């Protein structure tokens, strides 16, 4: 009964299945939906962060939606709540919740000795039952860059997307390089373009599965577009009054392209 009371006092309930979030009437679900998920034993994992006032649940991949609920891709959800008065708070908590569920699912054995892991009682971490190694959630820093050349900006179609969206060049930061070097390397590798006047403008947590997107603007310096075919389908210069299909609001790429950072 005490645990039920704690769960019931949460302000937000986040229910995920794979990379989708469950909604009821286009809103976050209520406690009754949470109870039904637990009752019918369709929950693969769950946890509560009482100090942040939320409960996170991961449903089994093959279970149906709870009654009167729908699911949408998490990427789309960030777009749908952009006008919500609690948008920033919800976005931050949703990305944290999904990121921690990913961590809990993907981190089961100690990297040091191979022993089984258990949840730490004091930290957001896991402990090895054999060697007491503590493993904390890790994030993968990635850069995303909007390059300008006069009135034009550089956008590309990425090979790993199954749509016709053009977005900014992005890539992971590699061991041993600075953020600025990562910006230069990614652009040169993927497009053959050299840049200057690199400027950091903002960031966004992106739990697919554990990225921290670091957004930059840069100016064209030299080079002709020559795409890395393993990564890109196309890359072109576009004027802002004749853009192709671009990412939706709620994404760091949208903010970059539309100069939407505070």
CSV table of C-alpha atoms in Angstrom, one decimal:
chain,number,residue,atom,x,y,z
A,1,UNK,CA,0.0,0.0,0.0
A,2,UNK,CA,2.9,2.4,0.8
A,3,UNK,CA,4.4,1.8,-2.6
A,4,UNK,CA,1.0,2.5,-4.3
A,5,UNK,CA,0.7,5.7,-2.4
A,6,UNK,CA,4.2,6.8,-3.6
A,7,UNK,CA,3.4,6.0,-7.2
A,8,UNK,CA,0.1,7.7,-7.0
A,9,UNK,CA,1.7,11.0,-5.8
A,10,UNK,CA,3.9,11.3,-9.0
A,11,UNK,CA,3.1,14.3,-11.2
A,12,UNK,CA,4.1,12.7,-14.4
A,13,UNK,CA,3.7,9.1,-15.7
A,14,UNK,CA,5.8,8.1,-18.8
A,15,UNK,CA,5.0,4.9,-20.5
A,16,UNK,CA,7.2,3.7,-23.3
A,17,UNK,CA,7.2,0.9,-25.8
A,18,UNK,CA,10.4,0.6,-27.8
A,19,UNK,CA,11.0,4.2,-29.0
A,20,UNK,CA,7.3,5.3,-28.7
A,21,UNK,CA,5.5,7.0,-25.9
A,22,UNK,CA,1.9,6.0,-24.8
A,23,UNK,CA,-0.7,8.8,-24.6
A,24,UNK,CA,-4.3,9.0,-23.5
A,25,UNK,CA,-6.3,11.6,-25.4
A,26,UNK,CA,-3.1,13.2,-26.6
A,27,UNK,CA,-1.9,13.7,-23.0
A,28,UNK,CA,0.4,11.8,-20.7
A,29,UNK,CA,-1.5,8.8,-19.1
A,30,UNK,CA,-2.9,8.9,-15.6
A,31,UNK,CA,-2.3,6.6,-12.6
A,32,UNK,CA,-5.2,4.3,-13.6
A,33,UNK,CA,-3.4,3.4,-16.8
A,34,UNK,CA,-0.2,2.7,-14.9
A,35,UNK,CA,-2.0,0.3,-12.5
A,36,UNK,CA,-3.5,-1.6,-15.4
A,37,UNK,CA,-0.1,-2.0,-17.1
A,38,UNK,CA,1.3,-3.4,-13.8
A,39,UNK,CA,-1.8,-5.6,-13.2
A,40,UNK,CA,-1.7,-7.3,-16.6
A,41,UNK,CA,2.1,-8.0,-16.2
A,42,UNK,CA,3.1,-6.3,-19.5
A,43,UNK,CA,5.9,-4.2,-17.9
A,44,UNK,CA,9.5,-5.2,-18.7
A,45,UNK,CA,11.0,-2.5,-16.4
A,46,UNK,CA,10.0,0.5,-14.3
A,47,UNK,CA,11.5,2.9,-11.9
A,48,UNK,CA,10.6,6.0,-10.0
A,49,UNK,CA,12.6,9.2,-9.2
A,50,UNK,CA,10.6,10.6,-6.4
A,51,UNK,CA,12.7,13.8,-6.1
A,52,UNK,CA,11.8,14.6,-9.8
A,53,UNK,CA,8.2,13.6,-9.3
A,54,UNK,CA,7.9,11.0,-12.2
A,55,UNK,CA,7.4,7.3,-12.9
A,56,UNK,CA,8.9,5.6,-16.0
A,57,UNK,CA,7.6,2.4,-17.4
A,58,UNK,CA,8.9,0.3,-20.3
A,59,UNK,CA,6.3,-2.0,-21.8
A,60,UNK,CA,7.0,-5.3,-23.5
A,61,UNK,CA,7.6,-4.8,-27.2
A,62,UNK,CA,4.8,-7.0,-28.3
A,63,UNK,CA,2.0,-5.9,-25.9
A,64,UNK,CA,-0.9,-3.8,-27.2
A,65,UNK,CA,-1.7,-0.3,-26.2
A,66,UNK,CA,-3.5,0.1,-22.9
A,67,UNK,CA,-7.3,0.7,-23.4
A,68,UNK,CA,-8.2,4.1,-24.8
A,69,UNK,CA,-4.5,4.9,-25.4
A,70,UNK,CA,-2.4,5.5,-28.5
A,71,UNK,CA,1.3,5.5,-29.1
A,72,UNK,CA,3.5,7.9,-31.1
A,73,UNK,CA,7.2,7.9,-31.9
A,74,UNK,CA,9.0,9.8,-29.2
A,75,UNK,CA,10.6,12.1,-31.8
A,76,UNK,CA,7.1,13.2,-32.8
A,77,UNK,CA,6.1,13.7,-29.2
A,78,UNK,CA,8.7,16.4,-28.7
A,79,UNK,CA,7.1,18.2,-31.6
A,80,UNK,CA,3.5,17.9,-30.3
A,81,UNK,CA,4.2,19.4,-26.9
A,82,UNK,CA,6.1,22.5,-28.1
A,83,UNK,CA,3.3,24.8,-27.0
A,84,UNK,CA,2.7,23.2,-23.7
A,85,UNK,CA,3.4,25.5,-20.7
A,86,UNK,CA,5.4,22.7,-19.1
A,87,UNK,CA,7.2,21.8,-22.4
A,88,UNK,CA,10.8,22.2,-21.1
A,89,UNK,CA,10.2,20.4,-17.9
A,90,UNK,CA,8.4,17.5,-19.6
A,91,UNK,CA,11.0,17.2,-22.4
A,92,UNK,CA,13.9,17.1,-19.9
A,93,UNK,CA,12.2,14.5,-17.8
A,94,UNK,CA,11.0,12.3,-20.8
A,95,UNK,CA,14.6,12.3,-22.2
A,96,UNK,CA,16.0,11.4,-18.8
A,97,UNK,CA,13.4,8.7,-18.2
A,98,UNK,CA,13.9,7.0,-21.6
A,99,UNK,CA,17.7,7.3,-21.3
A,100,UNK,CA,17.7,5.7,-17.9
A,101,UNK,CA,15.5,2.9,-19.1
A,102,UNK,CA,17.9,2.3,-22.0
A,103,UNK,CA,20.8,2.2,-19.5
A,104,UNK,CA,19.0,-0.2,-17.2
A,105,UNK,CA,18.2,-2.5,-20.2
A,106,UNK,CA,21.6,-2.4,-21.9
A,107,UNK,CA,23.8,-2.5,-18.8
A,108,UNK,CA,23.5,-5.9,-17.3
A,109,UNK,CA,27.0,-7.2,-16.7
A,110,UNK,CA,30.2,-5.6,-15.4
A,111,UNK,CA,32.7,-4.4,-18.1
A,112,UNK,CA,35.5,-5.1,-15.7
A,113,UNK,CA,34.9,-8.7,-14.5
A,114,UNK,CA,31.7,-9.9,-16.2
A,115,UNK,CA,29.7,-10.1,-13.0
A,116,UNK,CA,26.0,-9.4,-12.7
A,117,UNK,CA,24.9,-5.9,-11.9
A,118,UNK,CA,22.4,-4.6,-9.4
A,119,UNK,CA,20.9,-1.1,-9.0
A,120,UNK,CA,22.9,1.1,-6.6
A,121,UNK,CA,20.9,2.3,-3.6
A,122,UNK,CA,22.6,5.7,-3.4
A,123,UNK,CA,23.4,6.8,-6.9
A,124,UNK,CA,21.9,6.6,-10.4
A,125,UNK,CA,24.2,3.8,-11.2
A,126,UNK,CA,24.7,0.0,-11.1
A,127,UNK,CA,27.0,-2.1,-8.8
A,128,UNK,CA,28.8,-5.3,-9.7
A,129,UNK,CA,28.0,-8.0,-7.2
A,130,UNK,CA,31.4,-9.6,-7.7
A,131,UNK,CA,34.0,-6.7,-7.8
A,132,UNK,CA,31.9,-3.8,-6.5
A,133,UNK,CA,32.6,-1.8,-9.6
A,134,UNK,CA,30.2,1.2,-10.0
A,135,UNK,CA,28.9,1.9,-13.4
A,136,UNK,CA,27.2,5.2,-14.1
A,137,UNK,CA,25.0,6.0,-17.1
A,138,UNK,CA,27.1,7.3,-20.0
A,139,UNK,CA,26.2,9.8,-22.7
A,140,UNK,CA,27.6,9.9,-26.3
A,141,UNK,CA,28.4,13.5,-27.3
A,142,UNK,CA,27.6,14.3,-30.9
A,143,UNK,CA,28.0,17.5,-32.9
A,144,UNK,CA,25.4,18.9,-35.3
A,145,UNK,CA,26.4,21.8,-37.5
A,146,UNK,CA,24.6,24.4,-39.7
A,147,UNK,CA,27.1,25.7,-42.3
A,148,UNK,CA,26.3,29.0,-44.0
A,149,UNK,CA,27.7,30.4,-47.2
A,150,UNK,CA,26.3,33.9,-47.8
A,151,UNK,CA,22.5,33.5,-48.0
A,152,UNK,CA,22.7,29.7,-48.3
A,153,UNK,CA,22.9,26.9,-45.8
A,154,UNK,CA,24.3,23.3,-46.2
A,155,UNK,CA,21.7,20.5,-45.7
A,156,UNK,CA,22.0,16.8,-46.4
A,157,UNK,CA,19.9,13.7,-46.8
A,158,UNK,CA,21.2,11.0,-44.4
A,159,UNK,CA,21.4,7.4,-45.6
A,160,UNK,CA,20.1,6.0,-42.3
A,161,UNK,CA,16.8,7.8,-42.7
A,162,UNK,CA,13.9,6.4,-44.7
A,163,UNK,CA,12.3,9.7,-45.6
A,164,UNK,CA,13.2,12.7,-47.8
A,165,UNK,CA,14.2,15.0,-44.9
A,166,UNK,CA,17.2,17.2,-45.3
A,167,UNK,CA,19.0,18.1,-42.1
A,168,UNK,CA,22.3,19.4,-40.7
A,169,UNK,CA,25.5,17.4,-40.8
A,170,UNK,CA,26.0,15.5,-37.5
A,171,UNK,CA,28.4,13.0,-36.0
A,172,UNK,CA,29.8,11.6,-32.8
A,173,UNK,CA,32.8,13.1,-31.1
A,174,UNK,CA,35.8,10.7,-31.2
A,175,UNK,CA,38.2,9.9,-28.4
A,176,UNK,CA,41.1,12.4,-28.3
A,177,UNK,CA,39.6,15.2,-30.3
A,178,UNK,CA,38.1,18.6,-29.2
A,179,UNK,CA,34.5,19.5,-30.0
A,180,UNK,CA,35.8,22.0,-32.5
A,181,UNK,CA,38.0,19.4,-34.2
A,182,UNK,CA,35.0,17.1,-34.4
A,183,UNK,CA,33.0,19.8,-36.2
A,184,UNK,CA,35.7,20.2,-38.8
A,185,UNK,CA,36.3,16.5,-39.2
A,186,UNK,CA,32.7,15.5,-39.7
A,187,UNK,CA,32.1,18.2,-42.3
A,188,UNK,CA,35.2,17.4,-44.2
A,189,UNK,CA,34.6,13.6,-44.1
A,190,UNK,CA,30.9,13.8,-45.1
A,191,UNK,CA,30.8,16.7,-47.5
A,192,UNK,CA,34.4,17.8,-48.4
A,193,UNK,CA,33.7,21.2,-47.0
A,194,UNK,CA,36.1,23.2,-44.7
A,195,UNK,CA,34.7,25.7,-42.3
A,196,UNK,CA,35.7,28.6,-40.1
A,197,UNK,CA,34.2,30.8,-37.3
A,198,UNK,CA,32.7,27.9,-35.4
A,199,UNK,CA,30.2,29.0,-32.8
A,200,UNK,CA,28.5,26.9,-30.2
A,201,UNK,CA,24.7,27.8,-29.9
A,202,UNK,CA,22.9,25.2,-27.8
A,203,UNK,CA,22.4,21.5,-26.9
A,204,UNK,CA,19.7,18.9,-26.6
A,205,UNK,CA,19.5,15.5,-24.9
A,206,UNK,CA,18.5,12.9,-27.5
A,207,UNK,CA,17.8,9.4,-26.0
A,208,UNK,CA,18.2,7.3,-29.2
A,209,UNK,CA,19.7,5.8,-27.2
A,210,UNK,CA,22.0,8.1,-25.2
A,211,UNK,CA,23.2,11.1,-27.2
A,212,UNK,CA,23.9,14.7,-26.1
A,213,UNK,CA,23.6,16.8,-29.3
A,214,UNK,CA,25.9,19.9,-29.3
A,215,UNK,CA,24.8,22.4,-31.8
A,216,UNK,CA,27.1,24.7,-33.8
A,217,UNK,CA,27.0,27.2,-36.5
A,218,UNK,CA,30.0,27.7,-38.9
A,219,UNK,CA,30.9,29.6,-42.0
A,220,UNK,CA,32.0,28.1,-45.3
A,221,UNK,CA,35.7,28.4,-45.9
A,222,UNK,CA,36.5,26.3,-48.9
A,223,UNK,CA,35.8,23.1,-50.9
A,224,UNK,CA,33.3,21.6,-53.2
A,225,UNK,CA,30.6,19.2,-52.0
A,226,UNK,CA,31.7,15.6,-52.3
A,227,UNK,CA,29.5,13.4,-50.2
A,228,UNK,CA,30.6,10.4,-48.2
A,229,UNK,CA,28.3,7.8,-49.8
A,230,UNK,CA,28.4,5.5,-46.7
A,231,UNK,CA,26.7,8.3,-44.7
A,232,UNK,CA,24.8,10.6,-47.1
A,233,UNK,CA,22.5,10.3,-50.1
A,234,UNK,CA,22.8,14.0,-51.1
A,235,UNK,CA,24.0,17.3,-49.8
A,236,UNK,CA,23.2,20.8,-51.3
A,237,UNK,CA,23.3,24.5,-50.6
A,238,UNK,CA,19.8,25.9,-50.0
A,239,UNK,CA,18.5,29.4,-49.7
A,240,UNK,CA,16.3,29.9,-46.6
A,241,UNK,CA,13.3,30.9,-48.7
A,242,UNK,CA,13.4,27.7,-50.7
A,243,UNK,CA,14.2,24.9,-48.2
A,244,UNK,CA,13.4,21.2,-48.8
A,245,UNK,CA,11.6,19.1,-46.2
A,246,UNK,CA,13.4,19.7,-42.9
A,247,UNK,CA,13.1,18.1,-39.3
A,248,UNK,CA,10.1,19.1,-37.3
A,249,UNK,CA,10.0,21.5,-34.3
A,250,UNK,CA,11.2,19.9,-31.1
A,251,UNK,CA,14.5,18.8,-32.7
A,252,UNK,CA,17.9,20.5,-32.4
A,253,UNK,CA,18.2,20.5,-36.2
A,254,UNK,CA,14.9,22.5,-36.6
A,255,UNK,CA,16.2,25.0,-34.0
A,256,UNK,CA,19.5,25.4,-35.9
A,257,UNK,CA,17.9,25.8,-39.3
A,258,UNK,CA,15.3,28.3,-38.0
A,259,UNK,CA,17.7,30.2,-35.7
A,260,UNK,CA,15.4,29.1,-32.8
A,261,UNK,CA,17.9,29.0,-30.0
A,262,UNK,CA,17.5,31.3,-27.1
